[in-house]
XYZ file of C-alpha atoms in Angstrom:
750
model
C 133.263 194.522 200.918
C 136.494 196.484 201.359
C 136.146 200.266 201.438
C 139.064 202.621 200.918
C 139.934 206.069 199.557
C 140.138 206.016 195.774
C 143.205 207.351 194.002
C 144.462 206.882 190.500
C 146.929 204.482 192.162
C 146.351 201.559 194.517
C 146.641 203.068 198.017
C 143.985 201.320 200.143
C 144.232 202.616 203.731
C 141.931 205.118 205.436
C 142.343 207.549 208.314
C 140.454 207.279 211.588
C 138.419 210.380 210.752
C 137.406 208.983 207.377
C 136.378 205.650 208.858
C 134.095 207.262 211.428
C 132.594 209.541 208.779
C 131.970 206.608 206.436
C 130.474 204.444 209.162
C 128.079 207.116 210.367
C 127.168 208.576 206.977
C 126.486 205.555 204.770
C 123.075 203.997 204.073
C 124.225 200.832 202.285
C 126.050 198.804 204.898
C 124.574 196.726 207.662
C 127.850 197.113 209.555
C 131.249 198.664 208.919
C 134.499 197.987 210.745
C 138.126 199.042 210.761
C 141.205 196.969 211.459
C 144.907 197.602 211.873
C 147.862 195.294 212.444
C 149.818 195.705 215.669
C 153.261 196.136 214.165
C 154.970 192.778 214.026
C 153.136 191.531 217.124
C 152.736 191.980 220.875
C 154.394 190.699 224.029
C 152.300 188.129 225.844
C 153.706 187.683 229.363
C 153.154 184.857 231.835
C 154.342 181.264 231.884
C 157.932 180.085 231.635
C 158.973 182.647 229.047
C 157.366 185.693 227.444
C 155.972 185.063 223.993
C 155.818 187.335 220.998
C 152.535 186.776 219.146
C 150.812 188.468 216.176
C 148.031 190.862 217.124
C 145.359 192.975 215.459
C 143.301 196.002 216.456
C 139.654 195.823 215.381
C 136.578 198.006 215.839
C 133.488 196.646 217.584
C 131.694 195.358 214.445
C 134.706 193.579 212.942
C 133.522 190.038 213.664
C 129.945 190.916 212.739
C 131.072 192.135 209.325
C 132.936 188.872 208.745
C 129.893 186.885 209.871
C 131.613 185.037 212.714
C 131.298 185.106 216.500
C 133.661 183.992 219.272
C 133.367 180.322 220.206
C 133.576 181.364 223.852
C 132.513 184.677 225.346
C 131.500 187.649 223.195
C 132.671 190.351 220.808
C 133.667 193.873 221.822
C 131.102 196.405 222.999
C 130.697 200.040 221.974
C 132.065 201.221 225.332
C 135.161 199.028 224.983
C 135.762 200.438 221.494
C 136.089 203.992 222.855
C 139.207 205.932 223.911
C 138.425 205.396 227.613
C 137.213 201.824 227.183
C 138.295 198.937 229.354
C 141.285 196.964 228.115
C 139.915 193.651 226.870
C 141.173 190.988 224.487
C 139.833 188.184 222.308
C 142.173 185.214 221.881
C 142.582 182.967 218.879
C 141.492 179.369 219.326
C 145.038 178.189 218.668
C 146.586 180.458 221.340
C 143.865 179.475 223.808
C 144.718 175.797 223.410
C 148.488 176.162 223.215
C 149.101 178.766 225.901
C 146.136 178.374 228.220
C 145.436 174.663 227.920
C 141.926 175.192 226.487
C 140.803 176.596 229.841
C 136.982 176.755 229.662
C 136.891 179.320 232.474
C 139.279 181.795 230.861
C 136.566 184.401 230.136
C 137.054 187.308 232.518
C 140.604 186.377 233.484
C 143.479 188.845 233.066
C 146.206 188.475 230.441
C 149.340 190.663 230.385
C 149.830 192.179 226.917
C 152.605 194.721 226.327
C 152.944 195.136 230.072
C 149.252 195.952 230.649
C 146.441 193.771 231.975
C 143.660 192.888 229.518
C 140.526 191.014 230.521
C 139.655 188.093 228.213
C 136.296 188.786 226.540
C 136.203 185.878 224.111
C 137.947 183.069 222.240
C 137.650 182.678 218.462
C 136.866 179.352 216.756
C 139.887 177.278 215.624
C 141.161 178.213 212.173
C 139.771 181.760 212.100
C 142.053 184.084 210.178
C 141.734 187.478 208.508
C 144.330 188.016 205.739
C 147.139 187.030 208.152
C 147.311 185.005 211.376
C 146.608 186.861 214.638
C 146.547 185.408 218.152
C 145.140 188.410 220.011
C 142.464 190.944 219.021
C 142.052 194.185 220.956
C 139.577 197.047 220.458
C 140.540 199.791 218.033
C 139.254 202.366 220.576
C 138.227 204.767 217.826
C 137.918 208.425 218.762
C 135.037 210.378 217.139
C 136.920 213.610 217.815
C 140.082 212.418 216.105
C 141.599 214.509 213.331
C 144.500 212.162 212.749
C 145.434 212.181 209.057
C 147.433 208.961 209.192
C 145.966 206.508 206.665
C 146.493 203.346 208.689
C 143.073 201.653 208.795
C 141.707 198.921 206.556
C 137.927 199.347 206.366
C 135.480 196.524 205.585
C 131.673 196.437 205.532
C 128.754 194.026 205.129
C 126.121 195.166 202.634
C 122.486 195.360 203.662
C 120.189 192.762 202.134
C 119.253 193.711 198.576
C 121.924 196.411 198.167
C 124.146 195.894 195.118
C 127.790 196.797 194.755
C 126.888 199.564 192.292
C 124.382 201.074 194.738
C 126.930 200.957 197.545
C 129.518 202.646 195.346
C 127.084 205.459 194.480
C 126.159 205.859 198.154
C 129.826 206.100 199.192
C 130.449 208.758 196.557
C 127.762 210.793 198.318
C 129.551 210.182 201.615
C 132.807 211.301 199.986
C 131.239 214.575 198.825
C 129.937 215.271 202.326
C 133.332 214.490 203.856
C 135.058 216.712 201.311
C 132.788 219.591 202.279
C 133.255 219.055 206.023
C 137.005 218.307 206.013
C 138.526 219.763 202.830
C 142.048 219.823 204.301
C 141.959 216.105 205.169
C 141.816 214.888 201.578
C 144.921 213.770 199.756
C 145.798 215.844 196.725
C 144.814 213.196 194.178
C 141.913 211.624 196.075
C 138.871 211.300 193.812
C 136.357 209.219 195.772
C 135.796 206.036 197.760
C 136.544 202.605 196.360
C 134.145 199.723 197.099
C 135.044 196.204 196.004
C 134.528 192.626 197.209
C 136.776 191.645 200.100
C 137.946 188.467 198.404
C 138.936 190.380 195.275
C 140.919 192.899 197.330
C 142.730 190.161 199.255
C 143.750 188.271 196.144
C 144.472 191.287 193.939
C 148.210 191.019 194.541
C 148.414 187.401 193.387
C 145.547 187.325 190.906
C 147.862 187.664 187.909
C 150.185 184.939 189.211
C 147.286 182.539 189.773
C 145.917 183.234 186.290
C 149.362 182.665 184.759
C 149.699 179.370 186.617
C 146.208 178.364 185.544
C 147.194 179.066 181.957
C 150.411 177.066 182.364
C 148.467 174.119 183.781
C 146.056 174.362 180.863
C 148.930 174.328 178.369
C 150.486 171.248 179.968
C 147.082 169.558 179.958
C 146.659 170.313 176.258
C 150.115 168.931 175.462
C 149.338 165.769 177.416
C 145.983 165.447 175.668
C 147.683 165.860 172.297
C 149.903 162.925 173.202
C 146.855 160.902 174.200
C 145.171 161.785 170.910
C 148.269 160.734 168.984
C 148.400 157.469 170.909
C 144.757 156.813 170.123
C 145.299 157.685 166.465
C 148.193 155.268 166.260
C 146.192 152.517 167.932
C 143.210 153.209 165.676
C 145.427 153.028 162.585
C 146.954 149.763 163.789
C 143.460 148.339 164.378
C 142.010 149.319 161.004
C 141.860 145.708 159.826
C 140.176 144.698 163.102
C 137.632 147.495 162.736
C 137.055 146.573 159.083
C 136.365 142.929 160.022
C 133.914 144.012 162.724
C 132.090 146.289 160.347
C 131.988 143.522 157.722
C 130.439 141.189 160.328
C 127.672 143.711 161.041
C 128.919 145.804 163.955
C 127.545 149.350 163.879
C 129.788 152.412 163.908
C 128.103 153.565 167.106
C 129.189 150.446 168.985
C 132.774 150.712 167.765
C 132.870 154.414 168.599
C 131.576 153.722 172.120
C 134.259 151.087 172.617
C 137.057 153.423 171.525
C 135.688 156.293 173.612
C 135.366 154.021 176.632
C 138.982 152.920 176.248
C 140.077 156.560 175.993
C 138.072 157.642 179.048
C 139.417 154.725 181.112
C 142.940 155.746 180.122
C 142.234 159.349 181.092
C 140.681 158.304 184.421
C 143.716 156.193 185.242
C 145.951 159.165 184.529
C 143.707 161.496 186.521
C 143.729 159.128 189.518
C 147.517 158.884 189.393
C 147.765 162.661 189.134
C 145.454 163.139 192.107
C 147.535 160.779 194.238
C 150.666 162.675 193.206
C 148.957 165.960 194.142
C 148.221 164.609 197.651
C 151.966 164.583 198.185
C 152.750 167.589 196.044
C 150.350 170.021 197.745
C 152.452 170.072 200.927
C 155.601 170.690 198.911
C 153.928 173.506 196.988
C 152.551 175.180 200.133
C 155.991 174.995 201.742
C 157.484 176.815 198.732
C 155.013 179.721 198.866
C 156.568 182.708 200.686
C 154.786 183.687 203.889
C 152.003 186.192 203.232
C 152.276 185.971 199.439
C 148.974 184.139 198.966
C 146.226 184.606 201.599
C 145.428 181.404 203.516
C 147.843 179.388 201.399
C 148.670 177.187 204.401
C 145.021 176.076 204.538
C 145.101 174.722 200.979
C 143.938 171.111 200.956
C 142.653 168.540 198.501
C 138.973 167.898 199.179
C 135.915 166.452 197.476
C 135.554 169.466 195.202
C 139.097 168.996 193.883
C 138.511 165.267 193.388
C 135.293 165.893 191.450
C 137.013 168.529 189.305
C 139.920 166.157 188.618
C 137.600 163.341 187.559
C 135.510 165.702 185.431
C 138.609 167.077 183.704
C 139.898 163.552 183.082
C 136.583 162.382 181.610
C 136.218 165.518 179.479
C 139.759 165.316 178.121
C 139.366 161.594 177.490
C 136.172 162.134 175.515
C 137.320 165.158 173.538
C 140.764 163.868 172.568
C 139.579 160.340 171.794
C 136.717 161.531 169.629
C 138.837 162.376 166.553
C 140.679 159.015 166.559
C 137.335 157.232 167.024
C 135.812 159.049 164.063
C 138.941 158.287 162.017
C 138.620 154.593 162.893
C 134.957 154.169 161.946
C 135.436 155.989 158.622
C 137.614 153.139 157.378
C 137.089 151.773 153.865
C 136.230 148.128 154.616
C 137.073 146.678 151.170
C 140.330 148.596 150.828
C 141.503 147.778 154.367
C 140.776 144.057 153.974
C 142.598 143.919 150.637
C 145.513 146.089 151.845
C 146.385 143.817 154.722
C 146.913 146.674 157.114
C 149.682 148.608 155.391
C 149.119 152.336 155.057
C 151.010 155.334 153.821
C 152.913 157.733 155.993
C 151.982 161.261 157.098
C 149.311 161.662 154.504
C 147.292 158.565 155.385
C 145.654 157.021 158.394
C 145.329 160.335 160.198
C 148.852 161.496 159.346
C 147.883 165.128 158.876
C 146.118 165.130 162.231
C 149.164 163.596 163.941
C 151.381 166.207 162.341
C 149.024 168.949 163.510
C 149.217 167.610 167.054
C 153.019 167.802 166.963
C 152.851 171.407 165.744
C 150.447 172.245 168.589
C 152.653 170.555 171.190
C 155.741 172.435 170.033
C 153.858 175.749 169.988
C 152.441 175.277 173.493
C 155.832 174.187 174.818
C 157.478 177.254 173.353
C 155.008 179.570 175.087
C 155.735 177.871 178.433
C 159.474 178.013 177.814
C 159.230 181.700 176.906
C 157.532 182.492 180.218
C 160.086 180.445 182.154
C 163.007 182.074 180.321
C 161.715 185.564 181.069
C 161.259 184.719 184.765
C 164.768 183.257 184.938
C 166.235 186.401 183.428
C 164.233 188.527 185.873
C 165.541 186.485 188.799
C 169.120 186.807 187.572
C 168.674 190.566 187.145
C 167.281 190.903 190.681
C 170.227 188.981 192.114
C 172.545 191.539 190.537
C 170.745 194.579 191.982
C 172.769 196.743 194.373
C 170.856 196.591 197.674
C 172.672 199.586 199.153
C 173.983 197.564 202.106
C 176.113 194.492 202.807
C 173.969 191.611 204.104
C 176.829 189.165 204.694
C 177.512 188.260 208.353
C 174.682 190.374 209.783
C 172.267 188.916 212.359
C 168.944 190.562 213.149
C 166.218 190.101 215.742
C 163.383 192.211 217.113
C 161.864 193.220 220.424
C 158.712 195.171 221.301
C 159.380 197.538 224.224
C 155.753 198.535 224.813
C 153.751 199.523 227.868
C 154.385 202.164 230.559
C 157.943 200.944 231.223
C 158.994 202.129 227.768
C 156.644 204.987 226.932
C 159.286 207.663 226.341
C 162.281 208.037 224.050
C 164.564 208.398 227.077
C 163.445 205.051 228.525
C 163.902 203.363 225.171
C 167.340 204.913 224.699
C 168.451 203.610 228.100
C 167.146 200.130 227.303
C 169.023 200.084 224.013
C 172.214 201.419 225.628
C 172.289 198.563 228.085
C 171.334 196.012 225.444
C 174.050 197.195 223.042
C 176.680 196.971 225.782
C 175.693 193.371 226.532
C 175.626 192.260 222.901
C 178.886 194.029 222.015
C 180.610 191.934 224.672
C 179.684 188.681 222.920
C 182.629 186.989 221.162
C 182.513 187.438 217.401
C 180.496 190.678 217.384
C 182.126 193.517 215.423
C 179.372 196.112 215.781
C 175.716 196.274 216.763
C 172.942 198.813 216.349
C 169.203 199.320 216.756
C 166.772 200.512 214.102
C 163.035 200.855 213.714
C 163.144 199.366 210.201
C 165.480 196.979 208.483
C 165.964 197.172 204.716
C 163.482 195.066 202.745
C 161.206 194.919 205.785
C 158.484 197.036 207.362
C 157.999 200.593 206.265
C 157.189 203.666 208.349
C 155.976 206.903 206.753
C 155.906 210.195 208.629
C 155.407 213.753 207.477
C 158.669 215.673 206.988
C 159.238 219.178 205.650
C 162.222 221.449 205.068
C 162.065 224.357 207.503
C 161.050 227.538 205.761
C 159.759 225.646 202.692
C 156.186 224.455 203.436
C 155.787 223.139 199.892
C 158.322 220.423 200.745
C 156.054 218.719 203.297
C 155.816 215.090 202.272
C 155.371 211.613 203.661
C 158.811 209.964 203.704
C 160.403 206.862 205.165
C 161.420 207.573 208.767
C 164.152 205.581 210.494
C 165.038 205.694 214.193
C 168.577 204.339 214.654
C 171.551 204.206 216.996
C 174.862 205.699 215.818
C 176.563 202.487 214.580
C 173.762 201.541 212.183
C 175.545 202.720 209.028
C 178.702 200.866 210.074
C 176.792 197.638 210.736
C 175.006 197.796 207.367
C 178.146 199.126 205.629
C 176.266 201.936 203.989
C 178.383 204.619 202.350
C 178.566 208.190 203.561
C 178.362 210.518 200.553
C 178.611 213.896 202.272
C 178.968 215.294 205.785
C 179.266 212.944 208.760
C 177.464 210.068 210.448
C 175.924 210.109 213.920
C 178.190 209.903 216.954
C 177.519 209.066 220.596
C 177.577 212.777 221.370
C 174.463 213.205 219.196
C 172.523 211.073 221.702
C 172.977 213.672 224.442
C 173.472 216.818 222.387
C 170.942 219.634 222.647
C 170.867 220.135 218.890
C 168.656 217.836 216.856
C 170.400 216.229 213.881
C 169.315 214.094 210.943
C 170.946 212.149 208.102
C 169.147 211.824 204.756
C 169.663 209.447 201.860
C 170.592 210.405 198.311
C 166.998 210.048 197.120
C 165.842 212.646 199.649
C 168.696 214.992 198.799
C 168.011 214.647 195.089
C 164.295 215.316 195.471
C 164.328 218.262 197.869
C 167.835 219.680 197.327
C 168.377 219.040 193.642
C 170.254 222.325 193.146
C 171.578 222.877 196.646
C 173.683 221.277 199.364
C 171.353 219.736 201.991
C 173.971 219.991 204.747
C 173.039 222.638 207.294
C 169.365 222.814 206.352
C 166.776 221.916 208.977
C 163.952 219.368 208.715
C 160.805 219.168 210.820
C 159.225 215.768 211.471
C 155.494 215.638 212.286
C 155.237 219.376 212.950
C 152.087 218.960 215.040
C 153.640 216.343 217.351
C 154.380 217.622 220.846
C 158.109 218.114 221.306
C 158.846 218.190 217.596
C 161.835 220.384 216.746
C 163.966 221.298 213.780
C 166.703 218.786 212.924
C 169.902 219.909 211.180
C 171.018 217.795 208.222
C 174.569 216.615 209.005
C 175.079 213.917 206.386
C 173.938 212.139 203.232
C 174.176 208.335 202.859
C 173.607 206.071 199.899
C 170.158 204.705 199.044
C 169.101 201.316 200.400
C 166.324 199.133 198.996
C 163.199 199.001 201.155
C 160.070 197.903 199.277
C 161.800 195.205 197.246
C 164.784 194.768 194.984
C 162.622 195.654 191.994
C 161.500 198.980 193.505
C 163.519 202.205 193.701
C 164.835 203.195 197.098
C 162.400 205.565 198.851
C 163.281 208.998 200.177
C 164.435 208.352 203.734
C 165.550 210.280 206.810
C 167.508 208.809 209.740
C 167.155 210.181 213.266
C 168.910 209.131 216.511
C 166.447 207.239 218.720
C 167.322 209.387 221.729
C 166.127 212.509 219.865
C 162.754 211.166 218.771
C 159.812 213.017 220.384
C 157.738 210.786 222.654
C 154.617 211.407 220.568
C 156.392 210.283 217.388
C 157.836 207.238 219.141
C 154.424 206.096 220.386
C 152.953 206.665 216.929
C 155.722 204.673 215.247
C 155.382 201.746 217.632
C 151.872 201.093 216.336
C 153.441 199.916 213.081
C 156.976 198.710 213.767
C 159.048 196.905 216.345
C 162.631 197.731 217.217
C 165.245 195.691 215.386
C 168.800 194.802 216.397
C 171.417 194.358 213.681
C 174.749 192.714 214.566
C 177.776 192.445 212.294
C 179.761 189.350 213.159
C 183.101 187.839 212.217
C 181.588 184.467 211.229
C 178.244 182.745 210.764
C 175.799 185.205 212.388
C 173.143 182.577 213.173
C 175.486 180.944 215.687
C 175.096 184.009 217.912
C 171.289 183.970 217.901
C 170.862 182.002 221.130
C 173.485 184.078 222.938
C 171.871 187.364 221.884
C 168.441 186.095 222.945
C 169.843 185.079 226.328
C 171.364 188.513 226.911
C 168.031 190.214 226.179
C 166.193 187.936 228.637
C 168.774 188.733 231.306
C 168.209 192.432 230.713
C 164.402 192.231 230.751
C 162.640 188.847 231.088
C 159.431 190.380 229.659
C 161.114 191.255 226.331
C 161.518 188.169 224.148
C 163.944 188.436 221.231
C 162.144 187.003 218.211
C 162.508 186.858 214.444
C 166.155 185.822 214.602
C 167.341 185.915 210.978
C 170.406 186.848 209.033
C 170.238 189.719 206.570
C 171.059 187.216 203.839
C 167.854 185.364 204.736
C 165.924 188.639 204.544
C 167.343 189.369 201.088
C 166.515 185.812 200.023
C 162.950 186.253 201.304
C 162.542 189.359 199.144
C 163.563 187.255 196.137
C 161.249 184.402 197.096
C 158.164 185.519 195.101
C 160.160 185.874 191.882
C 161.965 182.621 192.647
C 158.632 180.851 193.152
C 157.251 182.253 189.889
C 160.395 181.109 188.100
C 160.299 177.657 189.677
C 156.635 177.004 188.939
C 156.795 178.192 185.350
C 160.066 176.303 184.954
C 158.497 173.062 186.181
C 155.514 173.435 183.874
C 157.804 174.306 180.971
C 159.996 171.273 181.696
C 156.977 168.959 181.865
C 155.624 170.460 178.643
C 159.011 170.059 176.966
C 159.268 166.396 177.995
C 155.740 165.687 176.798
C 156.414 167.471 173.518
C 159.631 165.489 173.080
C 157.762 162.250 173.713
C 155.090 163.317 171.253
C 157.638 164.114 168.532
C 159.402 160.823 169.139
C 156.110 158.934 168.930
C 155.017 160.578 165.697
C 158.362 160.143 163.951
C 158.717 156.579 165.230
C 155.239 155.695 163.979
C 155.872 157.400 160.637
C 159.142 155.502 160.201
C 157.413 152.220 161.012
C 154.737 152.941 158.422
C 157.412 153.848 155.870
C 159.549 150.771 156.402
C 158.513 149.132 153.124
C 159.049 152.367 151.181
C 162.452 152.846 152.803
C 163.433 149.320 151.792
C 162.555 150.060 148.164
C 164.538 153.325 148.227
C 167.599 151.614 149.691
C 167.305 148.734 147.208
C 167.353 151.319 144.417
C 170.571 152.860 145.777
C 169.516 155.368 148.440
C 172.255 156.011 151.024
C 171.912 156.256 154.806
C 172.169 160.043 154.673
C 169.397 160.161 152.072
C 167.025 158.249 154.333
C 168.030 160.398 157.327
C 167.448 163.534 155.282
C 164.003 162.341 154.184
C 162.885 161.615 157.756
C 164.460 164.723 159.332
C 163.046 167.002 156.631
C 159.471 166.086 157.508
C 160.268 166.302 161.212
C 161.970 169.693 160.898
C 159.017 171.090 158.956
C 156.670 170.164 161.803
C 159.000 171.580 164.459
C 159.601 174.874 162.664
C 155.875 175.274 162.062
C 155.294 174.785 165.788
C 158.100 177.201 166.694
C 156.673 179.890 164.411
C 153.193 179.460 165.837
C 154.604 179.382 169.376
C 156.557 182.612 168.868
C 153.387 184.376 167.785
C 151.548 183.023 170.823
C 154.393 183.924 173.184
C 154.570 187.474 171.835
C 150.877 187.876 172.606
C 150.712 186.098 175.973
C 153.973 187.067 177.688
C 152.779 190.685 177.783
C 150.594 189.622 180.700
C 153.793 188.844 182.621
C 155.091 192.393 182.364
C 154.370 193.326 186.001
C 156.181 190.160 187.145
C 159.346 190.864 185.161
C 162.402 192.919 186.070
C 164.994 194.227 183.671
C 163.664 192.299 180.684
C 160.986 193.043 178.078
C 158.010 190.674 177.664
C 159.094 190.080 174.065
C 162.826 189.932 174.743
C 164.406 188.839 171.423
C 167.361 187.111 173.097
C 165.086 184.904 175.205
C 162.812 184.125 172.276
C 165.732 183.263 169.989
C 167.393 181.079 172.632
C 164.287 179.038 173.398
C 163.494 178.664 169.687
C 166.935 177.176 169.013
C 166.733 175.062 172.177
C 163.285 173.683 171.395
C 164.256 172.951 167.799
C 167.312 171.071 169.037
C 165.249 169.060 171.526
C 162.740 168.221 168.810
C 165.448 167.060 166.419
C 167.044 165.018 169.189
C 163.688 163.368 169.939
C 163.388 162.357 166.293
C 167.016 161.292 165.890
C 166.611 157.717 167.154
C 163.684 156.854 164.858
C 165.501 158.484 161.942
C 168.693 156.570 162.744
C 166.747 153.340 163.006
C 165.154 153.971 159.616
C 168.534 154.666 158.009
C 170.086 151.438 159.274
C 167.239 149.072 158.369
C 168.151 145.973 156.335
C 166.668 146.472 152.815
C 165.717 142.774 152.564
C 163.800 142.939 155.844
C 162.196 146.229 154.820
C 160.992 144.834 151.493
C 159.332 141.925 153.272
C 157.680 144.240 155.898
C 153.892 144.380 156.015
């Protein structure tokens, strides 16, 4: 189960104090643990070159809660999970094999992580992963005396045997009441309790809607395909009416004929299911490659196994039975005497299952329209996102990150000196216009710290905090709205200065000029001092292009208190941003080489252009658009084939009638009009039904859309016209063939 503070919103992290209180005060959980990511990773030294690997802090019962133990060695002990505990580490099975050659004697050996020795306590089994990959696990080192209000822990627990989710929720409400009494000042203003929900549900909550939408799209495509199969079976049954009549006349029972037709339908469905499964074997790798990193938990582990094969076969058999049943019933209900006398000729849409075939066309068109509506809305959302002003210029900007951790870089002064030397080296590279350092790039990690306006305690709030070097605004080409930017003199000046964005100025200085006011960051942090506001810059997107820019303050790295710097480094790494005169990626190797020359223990990783970062932020919407677009395209093709089949069959059945009409003077346009009129009636009926369905179902897409309403009239009108045109085009060839038939041949047709 995942346990977190409960708000009216969706905030899910807990403070250290809350975790300890919950763990000690509950009566429902066999074990409870906390975990926290280690920024973007840790430096793992040793070997030919330092390596930057993902890491995670965990409390002592973390692996016990998840029901897994190290394959080698042991989990963490209570002493190791204390503030003065020994520095130990548990390695992932993959890192153990790749970096240490699957050394069976690695337990007890020392590994250098962030410049400090850690003794290896264990090695996890291959493939173990919690929400995101991690190669090293270190103790959380929780402090029972902590009063830290930072909500940075994810808390999970394993229920005791026999305890239900409802009982655990009631128990945690009791724990919340006790905590509220003991620490009233440590509750957030809108905190109302403690949330308890299954871990799997919490991990998939962010993509649950997407998966349900895709499941619905798959179901719609399956129904369209089944409608085509049913139409095919109806056509074959109508063509075999004389055969069925002869069999019945010779004594065959309707049960035997029905079994034969159902068997043929199931075999057809199984063949299609087998072909689809083989296609999925190839397609699964393509699909996984398209999923943005971290969007769907454990997406990379998705594989086709026996369960998927059984489900595929079951779905094929079920669809074959269900959608062959109606044609089979239609076939065995034949009038033997009439069919034998008639010689096989039947009427058009009103005979031989014509109404059923027409109903299938209406259903196909309606289902296709719903899929097209979803795809159209996602396309419009994607286009709208591409037109959003990011607040910076991503063109020709290269980024990479380093993690200056450990005692060599435990103060702001040491970090500032490292960055000074690094900036000098990188500036000297050919093609570099400007370079800067920041704790957070736009559309990347976020870092919240408490900031208040001096003299106005009611302004204390958690805001986005950015540590930067003076050229950052120039590199990102952000616009100065008021005041001035940072200069090199601000790095050594005695006065603390800060630049805020427009969102901050609008929120806290709506009716005043923010310039000259003083802000205090993390008042309780040692060395914290008032910072004078010297400038206001434009807003830059941070949480996504579809989210408003957050209130943000920018502070020179050299002026950051050591306590704040150490706190921030738990969540972020330091990023370099370089503006270049040409393709920025060409300078990646050179920049990495300069960093290794400066400090061989600091690998430069995550080399990406800002354009790639912007593209990555669009990737989820792009994936949604692509998947719905593919399903809509498949549905449209199947619907077109279905319309063509129905009209073609109807024209074939009407050949004799058409010959009579033409012999009596009917013109080509008259025959075309007769065929198209029936076709258009079916299509418009399907469009009307589809519009009603789309209006009801696209509302579930609302949270996935941007800048467009779920029932956008322009999108609905466009797809209605488009689908009608495709339907008419699908029926054009059969209609044209009917209009050009030779009357003599038509009159002789049986």
